XYZ file of C-alpha atoms in Angstrom:
673
model
C 135.072 59.941 96.653
C 132.583 57.872 95.119
C 132.536 55.674 98.845
C 131.686 59.034 100.594
C 128.529 59.936 98.330
C 127.380 56.485 98.966
C 127.858 57.014 102.756
C 126.243 60.260 102.772
C 123.209 59.098 100.579
C 122.952 56.096 103.174
C 122.532 58.914 105.997
C 120.217 60.695 103.560
C 117.802 58.142 103.805
C 119.052 57.031 107.145
C 117.401 60.602 108.337
C 114.103 60.548 105.907
C 113.322 57.105 106.799
C 113.151 58.709 110.795
C 111.404 61.735 109.786
C 108.630 59.476 108.684
C 108.526 56.804 111.385
C 108.767 60.097 113.655
C 105.216 60.709 112.264
C 103.623 57.546 113.392
C 103.925 58.910 117.121
C 100.844 61.049 116.031
C 98.722 57.979 115.025
C 100.210 56.420 118.839
C 98.784 59.212 120.288
C 95.425 59.438 118.486
C 94.640 55.699 119.162
C 91.596 55.818 120.442
C 89.789 57.702 117.830
C 92.198 55.608 114.849
C 90.505 52.254 116.782
C 86.861 53.818 115.764
C 87.844 53.738 111.493
C 86.175 51.306 109.145
C 88.601 48.693 108.115
C 90.881 49.543 105.582
C 90.128 53.378 105.576
C 91.520 55.784 107.361
C 89.939 59.401 107.656
C 92.118 63.003 107.411
C 92.415 65.947 109.580
C 92.677 68.263 107.620
C 88.760 69.193 105.680
C 90.489 70.944 102.933
C 91.742 67.629 101.749
C 88.867 66.024 100.758
C 88.874 68.765 98.268
C 91.414 66.877 96.470
C 90.460 63.354 97.780
C 87.013 63.714 95.925
C 89.053 64.331 92.499
C 90.776 61.774 92.954
C 88.407 58.955 93.549
C 86.245 60.869 90.570
C 89.128 60.175 88.150
C 89.590 56.218 89.413
C 85.769 56.078 88.811
C 85.585 57.725 85.317
C 83.011 60.526 86.648
C 83.024 63.247 83.833
C 81.071 66.558 84.040
C 81.686 67.461 87.701
C 80.963 71.223 88.479
C 82.828 70.932 91.739
C 84.972 67.743 91.739
C 88.634 69.165 90.987
C 89.384 66.639 88.421
C 92.283 68.914 86.906
C 94.392 69.560 90.042
C 97.618 67.670 90.241
C 97.373 66.197 93.529
C 94.086 64.783 92.382
C 96.093 63.030 89.574
C 99.043 62.049 91.804
C 97.001 60.479 94.594
C 94.862 58.598 91.609
C 98.177 57.409 89.669
C 99.648 55.831 93.194
C 96.471 54.375 94.162
C 96.168 52.338 90.741
C 99.618 51.545 91.022
C 100.116 50.531 94.779
C 98.210 47.171 96.126
C 96.428 50.220 98.623
C 93.043 52.013 98.643
C 92.783 55.343 97.983
C 92.107 56.812 101.701
C 95.167 54.690 102.832
C 97.051 56.134 100.117
C 96.096 59.675 100.769
C 96.295 59.160 104.494
C 100.245 58.438 104.292
C 101.029 60.702 101.223
C 101.996 64.164 103.352
C 104.372 62.642 105.876
C 106.110 60.446 103.386
C 106.281 63.693 100.747
C 106.460 65.991 103.238
C 109.979 64.413 104.628
C 111.582 64.642 101.117
C 112.233 68.138 102.260
C 115.677 66.140 103.800
C 117.118 65.238 100.894
C 117.686 69.101 99.734
C 118.326 70.291 103.250
C 121.138 67.881 103.396
C 122.243 68.616 100.067
C 122.418 72.336 100.522
C 124.246 71.620 104.327
C 126.791 69.090 103.321
C 129.380 71.766 103.486
C 128.444 72.068 107.125
C 129.787 68.673 108.092
C 128.121 65.847 108.700
C 126.925 66.483 111.977
C 125.870 69.944 111.264
C 124.150 68.248 108.195
C 122.398 65.552 109.844
C 120.965 67.866 112.347
C 119.392 70.130 109.542
C 117.501 67.347 107.839
C 116.350 66.311 111.165
C 115.479 69.960 111.987
C 113.740 71.176 109.233
C 111.435 68.320 109.027
C 110.274 67.983 112.694
C 109.865 71.492 113.562
C 106.599 72.548 115.027
C 105.300 74.445 111.897
C 106.472 71.954 109.386
C 105.453 68.915 111.505
C 102.071 70.320 111.764
C 101.469 70.468 108.338
C 102.804 66.968 107.474
C 101.822 64.951 110.145
C 100.001 61.697 108.617
C 96.570 62.796 107.208
C 97.149 66.090 106.294
C 96.694 65.704 102.500
C 96.984 69.094 100.752
C 99.431 70.453 98.502
C 101.581 71.794 101.679
C 102.849 68.328 101.685
C 105.328 69.309 98.460
C 105.595 72.568 98.268
C 108.938 73.013 100.437
C 110.577 70.105 98.817
C 109.403 71.714 95.455
C 110.879 74.997 96.424
C 113.892 73.789 97.691
C 114.309 71.284 95.019
C 114.783 74.523 92.837
C 116.726 76.371 95.241
C 119.384 73.364 95.458
C 119.428 73.517 91.295
C 120.219 76.666 91.323
C 123.013 76.468 94.247
C 124.607 74.239 92.565
C 124.749 75.638 89.003
C 127.074 78.027 90.626
C 129.362 75.137 90.725
C 129.244 73.260 87.306
C 127.512 74.020 83.573
C 125.349 71.217 83.340
C 122.442 71.190 81.033
C 121.056 68.327 83.082
C 120.803 71.038 85.884
C 118.770 74.015 83.655
C 116.125 70.649 82.351
C 115.952 69.506 85.473
C 115.287 73.057 86.888
C 112.840 74.183 84.196
C 110.577 71.026 84.182
C 110.686 71.479 88.067
C 109.513 75.140 87.500
C 106.953 73.912 85.439
C 105.422 71.170 87.784
C 105.601 73.688 90.743
C 103.424 76.382 89.110
C 100.636 73.320 87.914
C 100.726 71.917 91.359
C 101.031 74.818 93.592
C 100.613 78.303 91.410
C 100.875 80.669 94.197
C 104.831 79.346 94.655
C 104.789 82.116 92.279
C 106.039 84.015 94.940
C 108.903 82.430 95.886
C 109.950 81.860 92.259
C 110.348 85.281 91.386
C 111.800 85.835 94.437
C 114.444 83.304 93.191
C 114.501 84.523 90.082
C 115.393 88.624 91.094
C 118.128 87.988 93.737
C 119.496 85.270 90.857
C 119.527 88.304 88.970
C 121.028 90.627 91.710
C 123.795 87.960 91.984
C 124.659 88.337 88.369
C 125.250 91.706 88.721
C 128.647 90.995 90.831
C 128.994 87.384 89.581
C 129.492 87.828 86.101
C 129.500 83.855 84.264
C 128.069 83.452 80.956
C 126.396 79.908 82.254
C 124.553 81.541 85.127
C 123.260 84.160 82.312
C 121.979 81.461 80.212
C 120.059 79.448 83.236
C 118.775 82.677 84.307
C 117.742 83.736 80.984
C 115.702 80.635 80.416
C 114.790 80.304 83.766
C 112.715 83.798 84.043
C 111.245 82.672 80.727
C 109.480 79.811 81.824
C 108.552 81.461 85.266
C 106.754 84.136 82.712
C 104.770 81.394 80.625
C 104.080 79.129 83.307
C 102.543 81.810 85.497
C 100.617 83.837 83.310
C 99.421 81.073 80.558
C 99.139 82.806 77.484
C 97.209 80.925 74.680
C 98.835 77.633 73.410
C 101.791 78.303 76.493
C 102.630 74.678 76.728
C 103.857 74.780 72.873
C 106.153 78.106 74.079
C 107.459 76.086 77.058
C 108.574 73.027 75.329
C 110.185 75.533 72.725
C 112.011 77.547 75.399
C 112.492 73.775 77.157
C 114.623 72.790 74.007
C 116.199 75.798 73.138
C 118.003 75.772 76.310
C 119.421 72.393 75.504
C 120.484 72.839 72.081
C 121.704 76.419 72.278
C 125.015 77.428 73.729
C 126.049 79.417 76.253
C 128.512 81.559 74.243
C 125.120 82.889 72.591
C 124.839 85.664 75.963
C 128.929 86.699 75.499
C 129.097 90.101 75.457
C 125.708 90.144 74.964
C 124.194 90.370 78.464
C 122.716 93.512 77.810
C 119.693 90.519 76.649
C 119.546 89.567 79.820
C 119.259 92.694 81.613
C 117.179 93.715 79.275
C 114.745 90.929 79.572
C 115.042 91.026 83.762
C 113.763 94.687 83.302
C 110.926 93.597 81.557
C 110.531 90.625 83.247
C 110.526 93.212 86.854
C 108.110 95.773 84.961
C 105.855 93.268 83.609
C 105.473 91.299 86.972
C 105.042 93.928 89.132
C 102.094 95.382 86.980
C 99.943 91.908 86.444
C 100.551 90.901 90.238
C 101.180 93.883 92.363
C 97.716 94.314 92.556
C 96.960 90.678 93.897
C 99.298 90.739 96.355
C 97.609 94.321 98.001
C 94.477 93.055 97.381
C 94.817 89.386 98.779
C 92.884 88.112 101.306
C 94.771 87.092 104.057
C 96.624 90.371 103.878
C 93.560 92.818 103.226
C 90.866 91.523 106.222
C 88.232 94.416 105.290
C 84.572 93.480 105.273
C 83.675 91.541 102.274
C 81.638 93.641 99.822
C 78.952 92.606 97.736
C 77.615 95.507 96.361
C 76.109 97.877 98.337
C 76.251 95.006 101.181
C 78.739 94.772 103.446
C 79.121 91.167 104.867
C 81.197 89.652 107.449
C 84.675 88.677 106.702
C 85.401 84.687 106.302
C 89.092 85.255 107.171
C 88.098 86.616 109.967
C 87.069 83.354 111.704
C 90.168 81.373 110.182
C 92.878 80.437 112.670
C 95.538 80.018 110.271
C 95.616 83.328 109.060
C 94.988 84.821 112.268
C 97.458 87.289 113.541
C 100.079 85.454 115.800
C 102.479 87.070 118.486
C 106.284 86.693 118.182
C 106.427 84.435 120.929
C 104.433 81.979 118.945
C 106.355 82.628 115.582
C 109.924 81.805 117.800
C 108.019 78.709 118.350
C 106.887 78.026 115.335
C 109.647 78.383 112.803
C 112.427 76.664 115.576
C 110.889 75.336 118.348
C 112.381 78.019 121.062
C 114.433 80.697 121.641
C 117.756 78.682 121.667
C 117.430 77.362 118.272
C 115.624 80.570 117.172
C 118.915 82.819 118.045
C 121.544 80.433 116.994
C 119.308 79.857 113.647
C 119.690 83.682 113.254
C 123.811 83.870 114.055
C 123.464 80.980 111.895
C 122.233 82.271 108.832
C 124.111 85.658 108.964
C 126.881 83.490 109.301
C 126.022 81.156 105.891
C 125.125 84.366 104.285
C 128.739 86.101 105.137
C 130.482 82.107 104.228
C 128.717 81.602 100.575
C 126.521 84.140 99.025
C 124.904 81.599 96.796
C 122.581 81.181 100.429
C 121.060 84.605 99.411
C 119.031 82.452 97.497
C 117.376 81.131 101.032
C 116.085 84.927 101.476
C 112.864 84.611 98.964
C 112.020 81.542 101.625
C 112.618 83.487 104.516
C 111.293 86.909 103.893
C 107.805 84.742 103.125
C 107.842 83.294 106.496
C 108.639 86.425 108.199
C 105.359 87.744 106.582
C 103.431 85.388 109.037
C 103.663 88.016 111.607
C 101.561 90.318 109.699
C 99.616 87.717 106.875
C 98.975 84.972 110.019
C 100.076 81.323 111.209
C 100.176 79.397 107.791
C 103.190 81.492 106.440
C 105.513 80.481 109.069
C 106.479 76.987 107.456
C 108.411 78.786 104.771
C 110.584 79.848 106.970
C 111.396 76.206 108.733
C 113.915 75.054 106.163
C 116.315 77.972 106.013
C 116.213 78.116 109.898
C 117.032 74.623 109.646
C 120.180 75.938 107.316
C 121.284 78.341 110.256
C 120.628 75.917 112.650
C 122.935 73.661 110.796
C 125.697 76.218 110.156
C 125.665 77.057 113.338
C 126.847 74.373 114.762
C 129.081 73.930 112.221
C 130.592 77.085 113.058
C 131.163 75.852 116.914
C 132.366 72.491 115.559
C 135.201 73.560 113.283
C 136.847 75.639 116.115
C 137.194 72.083 117.955
C 140.248 69.992 116.475
C 139.802 67.057 119.243
C 136.891 64.598 117.473
C 136.313 63.235 120.806
C 135.304 66.753 122.328
C 134.036 68.009 119.118
C 131.327 64.527 119.480
C 130.580 65.332 122.972
C 129.952 69.064 122.363
C 127.891 68.070 119.632
C 125.266 65.737 121.396
C 123.883 68.529 124.273
C 123.903 71.212 121.420
C 122.014 69.089 119.199
C 120.069 67.952 122.364
C 118.962 71.855 122.880
C 118.584 72.629 119.365
C 115.873 69.750 118.939
C 114.670 69.517 122.546
C 111.202 71.577 121.903
C 110.862 69.940 118.615
C 110.874 66.725 120.013
C 108.000 67.596 123.197
C 105.753 68.998 120.903
C 105.699 65.728 118.382
C 105.198 63.730 121.683
C 102.406 65.639 122.744
C 100.677 66.596 119.878
C 97.025 65.519 118.988
C 94.879 66.923 116.151
C 91.409 66.124 115.804
C 90.257 64.079 112.406
C 87.380 66.410 110.412
C 84.505 63.668 111.044
C 83.842 61.119 113.068
C 83.335 57.397 111.974
C 79.876 57.813 113.008
C 79.542 61.018 111.378
C 80.580 58.963 108.048
C 78.503 55.924 108.310
C 75.301 58.344 108.059
C 76.830 61.084 105.124
C 77.852 57.753 103.127
C 73.602 56.533 104.029
C 72.143 59.457 102.327
C 69.896 58.189 100.090
C 70.597 60.323 96.818
C 70.397 60.841 93.023
C 73.689 62.737 91.188
C 72.777 66.585 91.582
C 71.424 66.491 94.623
C 72.417 69.392 97.109
C 73.487 69.462 101.001
C 73.114 72.583 103.162
C 76.146 72.497 105.504
C 78.651 74.846 107.150
C 81.867 75.897 104.652
C 83.950 74.209 107.253
C 81.981 70.921 106.143
C 81.735 71.370 102.457
C 84.816 69.029 101.075
C 83.987 65.763 103.886
C 80.397 65.881 102.984
C 80.899 66.058 99.223
C 83.504 63.395 99.545
C 81.768 60.958 101.508
C 78.143 61.671 100.594
C 78.644 62.563 97.277
C 76.116 65.579 97.454
C 77.029 68.897 95.969
C 77.132 72.101 98.411
C 76.562 75.392 98.098
C 79.958 76.829 100.016
C 83.092 74.814 101.149
C 86.377 75.948 102.158
C 87.040 77.424 98.554
C 84.005 79.137 98.423
C 83.656 81.145 101.562
C 83.180 84.571 101.838
C 80.910 86.672 103.915
C 78.018 86.974 100.905
C 78.315 83.205 100.583
C 78.054 82.397 104.151
C 75.208 84.550 104.481
C 71.763 82.614 103.968
C 73.675 79.319 104.869
C 74.230 81.184 108.914
C 70.935 82.532 108.440
C 69.485 78.638 108.065
C 70.940 77.583 110.986
C 70.173 80.853 113.078
C 66.600 81.312 112.188
C 64.368 81.354 114.947
C 61.585 80.852 112.520
C 61.376 77.401 110.159
C 59.411 78.631 107.618
C 62.326 81.056 107.025
C 64.688 78.928 107.100
C 62.809 76.182 104.413
C 62.329 79.160 102.095
C 65.746 80.598 102.132
C 66.866 76.968 101.053
C 64.441 76.527 98.576
C 65.605 79.914 96.776
C 68.852 78.280 97.312
C 67.924 75.207 95.505
C 65.645 76.964 92.736
C 69.587 78.886 91.772
C 68.327 82.213 93.238
C 71.309 85.009 93.989
C 70.134 85.702 97.196
C 72.963 89.019 97.400
C 70.686 90.185 94.312
C 67.496 89.558 96.280
C 68.514 91.379 99.449
C 69.701 94.597 97.392
C 66.666 94.615 95.550
C 64.881 94.225 98.612
C 66.631 96.798 100.567
C 66.868 94.322 103.445
C 69.883 94.736 105.375
C 68.486 93.318 108.795
C 67.674 89.712 110.548
C 64.310 91.421 111.678
C 63.909 92.716 107.747
C 64.987 89.385 106.282
C 62.789 87.393 108.550
C 59.699 89.881 107.871
C 60.219 89.946 103.846
C 60.200 86.511 103.490
C 57.309 85.503 106.173
C 55.068 87.385 102.747
C 57.251 85.995 100.494
C 55.745 82.668 98.033
C 58.597 80.402 96.988
C 57.807 77.858 94.185
C 59.356 74.831 93.346
C 61.879 75.015 90.409
C 64.128 72.042 90.800
C 63.192 68.573 91.233
C 66.754 67.963 93.211
C 66.296 66.765 96.800
C 67.956 69.172 99.231
C 69.402 67.733 102.692
C 70.079 69.916 105.739
C 73.416 68.549 107.348
C 73.250 69.147 111.493
C 76.352 68.064 113.205
C 76.945 67.983 116.947
C 80.819 69.465 116.324
C 78.840 72.546 114.883
C 78.237 73.481 118.400
C 81.887 74.259 118.617
C 81.783 76.983 116.356
C 78.418 78.102 116.815
C 78.742 81.890 117.711
C 80.671 82.341 114.883
C 78.478 81.574 112.380
C 75.504 83.385 113.716
C 77.862 86.557 113.503
C 76.890 85.601 109.699
C 73.737 86.605 109.620
C 73.575 89.148 112.904
C 74.963 91.407 111.134
C 73.542 94.983 109.567
C 74.497 94.679 106.194
C 74.518 98.425 105.234
C 76.483 99.465 107.747
C 78.765 96.543 108.749
C 78.382 96.417 112.109
C 77.772 93.489 114.028
C 75.148 92.431 116.337
C 76.278 91.954 119.980
C 77.014 88.181 120.458
C 74.821 86.223 122.515
C 76.348 84.688 125.528
C 77.625 81.264 124.753
C 79.408 79.023 126.721
C 80.756 75.699 125.382
C 82.419 73.146 128.574
C 83.551 70.388 129.696
C 82.958 70.735 133.759
C 84.916 69.675 136.434
C 82.703 69.044 139.769
C 83.409 71.058 142.689
C 82.345 71.457 146.219
C 78.451 70.755 146.553
C 78.079 69.521 143.600
C 78.729 72.648 141.595
C 79.836 71.939 138.429
C 83.079 74.594 137.254
C 82.584 75.913 133.407
C 85.323 77.516 133.231
C 87.457 79.415 135.702
C 84.681 81.888 136.833
C 81.285 80.713 136.018
C 79.852 77.440 138.025
C 76.609 75.171 137.437
C 74.680 73.453 139.886
C 72.497 71.279 138.183
C 70.154 69.958 141.382
C 68.978 74.189 141.881
C 69.626 74.803 138.594
C 71.579 78.266 139.734
C 74.741 79.964 137.948
C 76.888 80.848 139.976
C 79.021 83.942 138.011
C 82.259 84.216 140.975
C 83.900 87.703 139.186
C 80.392 89.437 139.633
C 79.329 87.629 143.317
C 75.764 86.708 141.691
C 73.718 83.894 141.458
C 70.931 83.479 139.058
C 68.805 80.676 137.918
C 68.567 79.056 135.046
C 65.477 79.066 132.293
C 65.366 75.904 131.658
C 67.699 72.397 130.882
C 67.638 70.242 128.303
C 69.082 66.758 128.697
C 70.129 65.028 125.095
C 70.260 62.202 126.185
C 66.565 61.451 126.837
C 65.301 64.631 125.320
C 64.400 66.041 128.245
C 63.570 69.369 129.354
C 63.526 70.873 132.710
C 61.778 74.101 133.352
C 63.158 76.201 136.084
C 62.724 80.031 135.757
C 60.769 81.380 133.588
C 61.905 85.143 134.428
C 65.572 83.899 133.198
C 67.244 84.026 129.721
C 69.693 82.159 130.384
C 69.610 77.809 129.390
C 71.937 74.656 129.505
C 72.299 71.933 127.520
C 73.460 68.491 129.264
C 75.332 66.664 126.241
C 75.595 63.129 125.803
C 79.248 62.512 125.725
C 79.377 64.855 129.432
C 79.930 68.368 127.921
C 77.639 71.558 128.968
C 76.341 74.104 127.178
C 75.591 77.368 128.727
C 73.805 80.111 126.578
C 71.191 82.699 125.478
C 67.868 80.691 125.406
C 67.400 82.619 122.454
C 69.511 79.587 120.468
C 67.253 77.097 121.991
C 64.682 78.543 119.524
C 67.515 78.367 116.398
C 66.794 75.714 113.286
C 70.469 74.557 114.884
C 69.227 73.740 117.872
C 65.646 72.445 116.987
C 66.891 70.104 114.521
C 70.102 68.448 116.775
C 68.655 68.515 119.943
C 64.661 68.639 119.530
C 63.905 66.737 116.683
C 60.602 69.139 116.818
C 60.963 70.540 113.195
C 57.324 70.671 111.054
C 57.797 67.723 108.750
C 55.634 70.157 106.154
C 58.981 71.545 105.511
C 61.248 69.386 107.197
C 61.673 66.035 107.417
C 64.576 63.566 109.464
C 65.944 61.481 107.437
C 68.905 60.013 109.280
C 70.588 60.278 112.775
C 72.535 59.402 115.475
C 73.686 61.869 118.478
C 76.707 62.691 116.467
C 74.592 63.617 113.546
C 71.431 64.534 111.662
C 70.410 65.039 108.165
C 66.962 66.396 107.177
C 65.230 66.057 103.545
C 63.933 69.742 102.829
C 60.257 68.591 102.085
C 58.655 72.458 101.829
């Protein structure tokens, strides 16, 4: 028996290290970018990761009283502790943490599928760690809370699963401590854990056992305390955990009604407290942000992770393809019929399926359940075959078909890093004093704070339409004086939403007109820098929507034409910008194939030597030839905006903005107004 357990532990370790090793393929695919990293440093591929990285850095440096740094976050503390005790620097630690910690799902999946047979259990572990959605969220560099969400959820599931076989106080203690840690680490796990408790309670209606009633009661108590955090909740938690250890399960013998009364209270209390939160959740309700009477453009509409996905995309992300998906569904059904304890997996499965409504980010919750389903399907097929040689011959092609799509995805997968080393070098050289600010688009807020140590107005956690409106206006305004005045207002701590409401300013032109005559005095001695990265070109049209909107009706202005392309050379020196639009540099003509027309450009701007070529004053279309070979084709009004003048022309009035640092990838201006 002990020998078998040691062998199985060895297999789990083998699959775990395989999961980590496979994640190095991503680094191989990105080797050209990795080669540019500074010595002993790594760049994350997840902007939000720099939120936790900032907290870890400040903990290591002993920085206190920071208004924006998350020094309270568990992930920041964990990262700082690892950096203290391991012979690696912080950037190395946080870069590899996601792949190492994320691969822990292997252990729990293989433990849960152990009874399905060794071969099925191995496939289950590999499938869960490497299927598209989960792999994408746990590659090296994807430093975020995602790395431990499913390991924690599966660990708690595993403990409940084995509680049906034993009366161990160690199991109960482990579960209660894990629940406390999980909800402190990632509070949104409460929905999964509440689901576990409700399903567990339902199981106890049909499977009555005193120990399980005792187990569920203390699990519910700890859940309530950890979720709602009443005053001195840590004291109550310690008391609850202590009582769970010292009391005997017999206290519920013939008193099960106490637990069911508590369960009823739990359902009603949680429903009243959290029901509204679920309905109002920004990921579910995608209505426009409302700031008082003003209707802003909702940032949720611009976030890919919460965008709607097709059923085909859902299948691909949770299983790799239709064959594995169908096998997984059949396996889940068979698993539920064979062992009722797997009903505990339903909260994760339901949350994963919710991706079809709530967006792509939820798909990874379903991956481990489909892994169990695939393992169960494989077990069902193999146990029908008695001959071991034939069983193995059947196993190889089946496992290949189940895993091949995921491996193909891994081999071909690449994902850009948050910033380039050249951008980081500029950010690190910004001359700052503690408390100085940066104006930057919210996508870049966390990385800019981490590398430059400047404060920001918007970031990955503060990006409502109300927050983004003035930032968008600064970058897309065609009047640099107005951009300077809004920047100064933000530095002075002015509530821009309130300013708009009080002056009844609803449109772009109304704001421009009002600010032209508005006197802005300096009320803050702090410096303000405007961060202008070239990469903003990729989302500039989206950024424009936040300020080119009627705030009274919420109606967006029509998007101005904008196309960013990596061109392909065609016949007669025509450059194909896409399948329909072609540009001829020599003549300055643009051909639109679908309309059968050719038009002249107004002008062409060359980034490399800052040369502008005028072609036709009658046109409203311009092109920018970027130094990296890409071409921008856009409405000429874009070129009059602050962003384009700052990034390409560098002709801003030094009375308002002074160019401080630059290279071809990023420009930094200091507000001199």
